[in-house]
């Protein structure tokens, strides 16, 4: 199965909002509510930011929110801050043959 | 405090078998619904999940790597061991182990270990 599709880059100025999309198919995002988002700074391990489409782990600022419509999931970062500059990856369950499909990643730049 | 740490060789030759160990603390793999998975990331590229084991010993593998992988847990040692056969230079990547406590996601990650495949 192909990876989930994300835009390679996104950007916004401090204080603005930016939304990153993640497009899958009816076999993954379209069927399962197990969509998660990860933040990865250079040289660091990924950090879970959103799970089950729109739930935030403890400690993740409420500036980060997730949603899903059809086969596309989205991550919105509101009130952009310099430390939000990172790579962001979406992931989805895809049935019994793929329990952790990832997207290609989006590099978020804070201008 | 939950921690995970990967260990294993940093350099393997083509056709060799890679063995990586994930040693963890702060949780029990015997707890219902808890799993440990392996994810890799080639330099400059995206994340790729490829193996997962639950506390009840149910295992899942990526279809693309299935025939090369074995994942096993040792609950008494708080370890998960991964073997990947027939290594190739394209398998050069940082290999992460991660904890799945929330459904469908990896909520805690190890620091990762870079494995280079070269003769």
mmCIF file of C-alpha atoms in Angstrom:
data_model
loop_
_atom_site.group_PDB
_atom_site.id
_atom_site.type_symbol
_atom_site.label_atom_id
_atom_site.label_comp_id
_atom_site.label_asym_id
_atom_site.label_seq_id
_atom_site.Cartn_x
_atom_site.Cartn_y
_atom_site.Cartn_z
ATOM 1 C CA UNK A 1 0.000 0.000 0.000
ATOM 2 C CA UNK A 2 1.186 3.561 -0.714
ATOM 3 C CA UNK A 3 2.058 5.991 2.024
ATOM 4 C CA UNK A 4 -0.397 8.680 2.997
ATOM 5 C CA UNK A 5 -0.027 11.888 0.979
ATOM 6 C CA UNK A 6 1.099 15.100 2.657
ATOM 7 C CA UNK A 7 2.279 18.394 1.149
ATOM 8 C CA UNK A 8 6.071 18.583 1.345
ATOM 9 C CA UNK A 9 6.031 22.006 2.926
ATOM 10 C CA UNK A 10 3.866 24.508 4.767
ATOM 11 C CA UNK A 11 4.585 27.873 6.318
ATOM 12 C CA UNK A 12 3.127 30.660 8.374
ATOM 13 C CA UNK A 13 4.123 33.696 10.374
ATOM 14 C CA UNK A 14 4.198 33.764 14.171
ATOM 15 C CA UNK A 15 0.698 33.986 15.562
ATOM 16 C CA UNK A 16 -0.944 32.723 12.400
ATOM 17 C CA UNK A 17 -2.652 29.386 11.865
ATOM 18 C CA UNK A 18 -1.549 26.716 9.424
ATOM 19 C CA UNK A 19 -3.265 23.482 8.389
ATOM 20 C CA UNK A 20 -1.471 20.404 7.085
ATOM 21 C CA UNK A 21 -3.460 17.831 5.148
ATOM 22 C CA UNK A 22 -3.001 14.070 4.976
ATOM 23 C CA UNK A 23 -4.830 12.220 2.218
ATOM 24 C CA UNK A 24 -5.423 8.499 2.319
ATOM 25 C CA UNK A 25 -8.040 6.151 0.954
ATOM 26 C CA UNK A 26 -11.240 4.443 1.996
ATOM 27 C CA UNK A 27 -9.058 1.575 3.254
ATOM 28 C CA UNK A 28 -7.281 3.653 5.895
ATOM 29 C CA UNK A 29 -8.259 7.199 6.913
ATOM 30 C CA UNK A 30 -11.713 6.793 5.404
ATOM 31 C CA UNK A 31 -12.514 3.754 7.544
ATOM 32 C CA UNK A 32 -10.581 4.071 10.773
ATOM 33 C CA UNK A 33 -10.502 6.814 13.394
ATOM 34 C CA UNK A 34 -6.941 5.842 14.289
ATOM 35 C CA UNK A 35 -5.244 8.868 12.747
ATOM 36 C CA UNK A 36 -2.256 10.286 14.588
ATOM 37 C CA UNK A 37 0.187 13.146 14.053
ATOM 38 C CA UNK A 38 3.835 13.379 15.050
ATOM 39 C CA UNK A 39 6.233 16.328 15.362
ATOM 40 C CA UNK A 40 9.919 15.719 14.662
ATOM 41 C CA UNK A 41 12.671 18.254 15.195
ATOM 42 C CA UNK A 42 16.001 17.680 13.393
ATOM 43 C CA UNK A 43 18.004 14.869 14.922
ATOM 44 C CA UNK A 44 15.263 14.014 17.408
ATOM 45 C CA UNK A 45 12.757 11.214 17.803
ATOM 46 C CA UNK A 46 9.170 11.874 16.736
ATOM 47 C CA UNK A 47 6.722 13.141 19.362
ATOM 48 C CA UNK A 48 3.039 12.237 19.399
ATOM 49 C CA UNK A 49 0.882 15.354 19.030
ATOM 50 C CA UNK A 50 -2.558 13.983 18.121
ATOM 51 C CA UNK A 51 -4.119 10.505 18.328
ATOM 52 C CA UNK A 52 -7.517 9.083 17.398
ATOM 53 C CA UNK A 53 -8.034 11.960 14.934
ATOM 54 C CA UNK A 54 -8.436 14.784 17.462
ATOM 55 C CA UNK A 55 -7.179 13.790 20.924
ATOM 56 C CA UNK A 56 -4.140 15.447 22.478
ATOM 57 C CA UNK A 57 -1.753 13.604 24.795
ATOM 58 C CA UNK A 58 -1.084 15.237 28.117
ATOM 59 C CA UNK A 59 1.317 18.129 27.736
ATOM 60 C CA UNK A 60 0.581 18.944 24.103
ATOM 61 C CA UNK A 61 -0.632 22.556 23.784
ATOM 62 C CA UNK A 62 -4.219 23.079 22.712
ATOM 63 C CA UNK A 63 -2.855 25.115 19.794
ATOM 64 C CA UNK A 64 -2.591 21.742 18.063
ATOM 65 C CA UNK A 65 -5.830 20.236 16.816
ATOM 66 C CA UNK A 66 -6.828 17.438 14.473
ATOM 67 C CA UNK A 67 -9.797 16.623 12.298
ATOM 68 C CA UNK A 68 -10.924 14.272 9.564
ATOM 69 C CA UNK A 69 -13.297 14.443 6.619
ATOM 70 C CA UNK A 70 -13.720 11.469 4.349
ATOM 71 C CA UNK A 71 -10.319 10.172 3.316
ATOM 72 C CA UNK A 72 -8.424 13.283 4.442
ATOM 73 C CA UNK A 73 -7.152 14.157 7.896
ATOM 74 C CA UNK A 74 -5.828 17.559 8.926
ATOM 75 C CA UNK A 75 -3.579 18.999 11.593
ATOM 76 C CA UNK A 76 -4.062 22.665 12.485
ATOM 77 C CA UNK A 77 -1.488 24.622 14.426
ATOM 78 C CA UNK A 78 -2.888 27.889 15.752
ATOM 79 C CA UNK A 79 -0.912 30.777 17.151
ATOM 80 C CA UNK A 80 2.284 29.630 15.453
ATOM 81 C CA UNK A 81 5.433 29.829 17.525
ATOM 82 C CA UNK A 82 9.052 29.529 16.500
ATOM 83 C CA UNK A 83 9.387 26.164 18.254
ATOM 84 C CA UNK A 84 6.625 24.710 16.062
ATOM 85 C CA UNK A 85 9.067 24.677 13.156
ATOM 86 C CA UNK A 86 9.593 20.960 12.524
ATOM 87 C CA UNK A 87 8.616 18.046 10.326
ATOM 88 C CA UNK A 88 5.115 16.689 10.837
ATOM 89 C CA UNK A 89 3.997 13.176 9.962
ATOM 90 C CA UNK A 90 0.511 11.748 9.848
ATOM 91 C CA UNK A 91 -0.222 8.071 10.412
ATOM 92 C CA UNK A 92 -3.240 5.825 10.077
ATOM 93 C CA UNK A 93 -4.284 2.289 10.787
ATOM 94 C CA UNK A 94 -4.993 0.475 7.542
ATOM 95 C CA UNK A 95 -6.512 -2.843 8.514
ATOM 96 C CA UNK A 96 -4.906 -6.107 9.348
ATOM 97 C CA UNK A 97 -2.100 -5.644 6.840
ATOM 98 C CA UNK A 98 -0.785 -2.303 7.998
ATOM 99 C CA UNK A 99 -0.926 -1.160 11.568
ATOM 100 C CA UNK A 100 1.058 2.047 11.201
ATOM 101 C CA UNK A 101 1.071 3.619 7.716
ATOM 102 C CA UNK A 102 2.865 6.990 7.681
ATOM 103 C CA UNK A 103 2.660 9.967 5.389
ATOM 104 C CA UNK A 104 5.640 11.408 3.554
ATOM 105 C CA UNK A 105 6.008 14.255 6.031
ATOM 106 C CA UNK A 106 5.508 18.028 5.877
ATOM 107 C CA UNK A 107 8.206 20.533 6.740
ATOM 108 C CA UNK A 108 6.596 23.412 8.631
ATOM 109 C CA UNK A 109 8.483 26.685 8.473
ATOM 110 C CA UNK A 110 7.700 29.582 10.790
ATOM 111 C CA UNK A 111 8.550 32.695 8.810
ATOM 112 C CA UNK B 1 8.762 7.439 33.896
ATOM 113 C CA UNK B 2 8.513 5.591 30.618
ATOM 114 C CA UNK B 3 11.716 5.069 28.639
ATOM 115 C CA UNK B 4 12.719 2.975 25.655
ATOM 116 C CA UNK B 5 16.192 2.490 24.230
ATOM 117 C CA UNK B 6 17.380 0.710 21.113
ATOM 118 C CA UNK B 7 20.641 -1.207 20.971
ATOM 119 C CA UNK B 8 22.464 -3.185 18.327
ATOM 120 C CA UNK B 9 25.153 -2.923 15.660
ATOM 121 C CA UNK B 10 25.752 0.363 13.888
ATOM 122 C CA UNK B 11 27.197 -1.339 10.807
ATOM 123 C CA UNK B 12 26.109 -4.536 9.069
ATOM 124 C CA UNK B 13 27.185 -6.054 5.781
ATOM 125 C CA UNK B 14 24.817 -6.791 2.897
ATOM 126 C CA UNK B 15 23.042 -10.157 3.219
ATOM 127 C CA UNK B 16 23.669 -10.265 6.986
ATOM 128 C CA UNK B 17 20.888 -10.454 9.581
ATOM 129 C CA UNK B 18 20.295 -7.418 11.800
ATOM 130 C CA UNK B 19 19.313 -7.948 15.426
ATOM 131 C CA UNK B 20 18.062 -4.966 17.419
ATOM 132 C CA UNK B 21 16.959 -4.913 21.044
ATOM 133 C CA UNK B 22 14.520 -2.478 22.597
ATOM 134 C CA UNK B 23 14.925 -2.247 26.375
ATOM 135 C CA UNK B 24 12.136 -0.427 28.150
ATOM 136 C CA UNK B 25 11.044 0.656 31.603
ATOM 137 C CA UNK B 26 8.076 2.307 33.249
ATOM 138 C CA UNK B 27 5.414 0.029 31.798
ATOM 139 C CA UNK B 28 4.579 -3.644 31.466
ATOM 140 C CA UNK B 29 4.144 -5.346 28.128
ATOM 141 C CA UNK B 30 1.794 -7.724 29.927
ATOM 142 C CA UNK B 31 -0.827 -4.992 30.258
ATOM 143 C CA UNK B 32 -3.814 -5.448 27.979
ATOM 144 C CA UNK B 33 -3.716 -3.318 24.849
ATOM 145 C CA UNK B 34 -0.061 -2.339 25.228
ATOM 146 C CA UNK B 35 2.313 -2.972 22.333
ATOM 147 C CA UNK B 36 5.854 -2.172 21.246
ATOM 148 C CA UNK B 37 6.595 -1.410 17.623
ATOM 149 C CA UNK B 38 9.524 -0.704 15.353
ATOM 150 C CA UNK B 39 9.695 2.227 12.948
ATOM 151 C CA UNK B 40 12.611 3.228 10.736
ATOM 152 C CA UNK B 41 13.647 6.397 8.916
ATOM 153 C CA UNK B 42 16.223 6.452 6.106
ATOM 154 C CA UNK B 43 18.400 9.577 6.159
ATOM 155 C CA UNK B 44 16.352 12.557 4.989
ATOM 156 C CA UNK B 45 13.277 10.435 4.350
ATOM 157 C CA UNK B 46 9.934 9.597 5.940
ATOM 158 C CA UNK B 47 9.027 7.284 8.791
ATOM 159 C CA UNK B 48 8.128 3.686 7.993
ATOM 160 C CA UNK B 49 6.431 1.339 10.462
ATOM 161 C CA UNK B 50 7.294 -2.331 10.035
ATOM 162 C CA UNK B 51 6.676 -4.467 13.158
ATOM 163 C CA UNK B 52 4.447 -4.564 16.237
ATOM 164 C CA UNK B 53 3.996 -6.993 19.139
ATOM 165 C CA UNK B 54 1.267 -6.933 21.755
ATOM 166 C CA UNK B 55 1.470 -8.259 25.281
ATOM 167 C CA UNK B 56 -0.678 -11.242 24.288
ATOM 168 C CA UNK B 57 2.074 -12.074 21.757
ATOM 169 C CA UNK B 58 -0.002 -11.131 18.718
ATOM 170 C CA UNK B 59 2.373 -9.816 16.060
ATOM 171 C CA UNK B 60 1.948 -7.663 12.978
ATOM 172 C CA UNK B 61 4.434 -7.011 10.204
ATOM 173 C CA UNK B 62 4.557 -4.607 7.293
ATOM 174 C CA UNK B 63 3.524 -6.442 4.126
ATOM 175 C CA UNK B 64 6.575 -5.108 2.287
ATOM 176 C CA UNK B 65 9.062 -6.552 4.806
ATOM 177 C CA UNK B 66 7.057 -9.445 6.252
ATOM 178 C CA UNK B 67 9.216 -12.274 4.932
ATOM 179 C CA UNK B 68 12.393 -10.781 6.440
ATOM 180 C CA UNK B 69 11.186 -9.940 9.946
ATOM 181 C CA UNK B 70 10.806 -11.587 13.322
ATOM 182 C CA UNK B 71 9.716 -9.735 16.451
ATOM 183 C CA UNK B 72 9.766 -11.306 19.901
ATOM 184 C CA UNK B 73 9.147 -10.068 23.422
ATOM 185 C CA UNK B 74 10.830 -11.050 26.656
ATOM 186 C CA UNK B 75 8.529 -9.751 29.343
ATOM 187 C CA UNK B 76 10.829 -10.823 32.178
ATOM 188 C CA UNK B 77 13.677 -8.727 30.761
ATOM 189 C CA UNK B 78 11.470 -5.844 29.589
ATOM 190 C CA UNK B 79 12.834 -6.269 26.087
ATOM 191 C CA UNK B 80 11.605 -6.618 22.528
ATOM 192 C CA UNK B 81 13.973 -8.103 19.971
ATOM 193 C CA UNK B 82 13.723 -7.550 16.236
ATOM 194 C CA UNK B 83 15.568 -9.485 13.561
ATOM 195 C CA UNK B 84 15.678 -8.421 9.918
ATOM 196 C CA UNK B 85 17.224 -10.841 7.467
ATOM 197 C CA UNK B 86 19.087 -10.272 4.228
ATOM 198 C CA UNK B 87 20.060 -6.658 4.889
ATOM 199 C CA UNK B 88 20.638 -4.359 1.901
ATOM 200 C CA UNK B 89 22.120 -0.849 1.629
ATOM 201 C CA UNK B 90 18.564 0.510 1.160
ATOM 202 C CA UNK B 91 17.864 -0.642 4.731
ATOM 203 C CA UNK B 92 20.269 2.014 6.024
ATOM 204 C CA UNK B 93 18.162 4.030 8.460
ATOM 205 C CA UNK B 94 17.604 5.188 12.005
ATOM 206 C CA UNK B 95 15.624 2.461 13.731
ATOM 207 C CA UNK B 96 13.216 3.448 16.510
ATOM 208 C CA UNK B 97 11.263 1.346 18.956
ATOM 209 C CA UNK B 98 8.099 2.899 20.336
ATOM 210 C CA UNK B 99 5.314 2.177 22.806
ATOM 211 C CA UNK B 100 1.686 1.915 21.802
ATOM 212 C CA UNK B 101 -0.538 2.536 24.823
ATOM 213 C CA UNK B 102 -3.157 4.648 23.092
ATOM 214 C CA UNK B 103 -5.058 3.010 20.235
ATOM 215 C CA UNK B 104 -3.445 3.380 16.832
ATOM 216 C CA UNK B 105 -0.536 5.593 17.864
ATOM 217 C CA UNK B 106 2.960 5.474 19.290
ATOM 218 C CA UNK B 107 3.041 7.649 22.385
ATOM 219 C CA UNK B 108 6.596 7.095 23.598
ATOM 220 C CA UNK B 109 9.687 6.675 21.424
ATOM 221 C CA UNK B 110 13.258 5.618 21.940
ATOM 222 C CA UNK B 111 16.081 7.891 20.836
ATOM 223 C CA UNK B 112 16.726 5.765 17.750
ATOM 224 C CA UNK B 113 19.820 3.983 16.506
ATOM 225 C CA UNK B 114 21.435 4.525 13.113
ATOM 226 C CA UNK B 115 22.182 1.306 11.256
ATOM 227 C CA UNK B 116 24.338 1.494 8.147
ATOM 228 C CA UNK B 117 24.421 -1.361 5.646
ATOM 229 C CA UNK B 118 27.676 -1.406 3.747
ATOM 230 C CA UNK B 119 30.377 -3.820 2.733
#
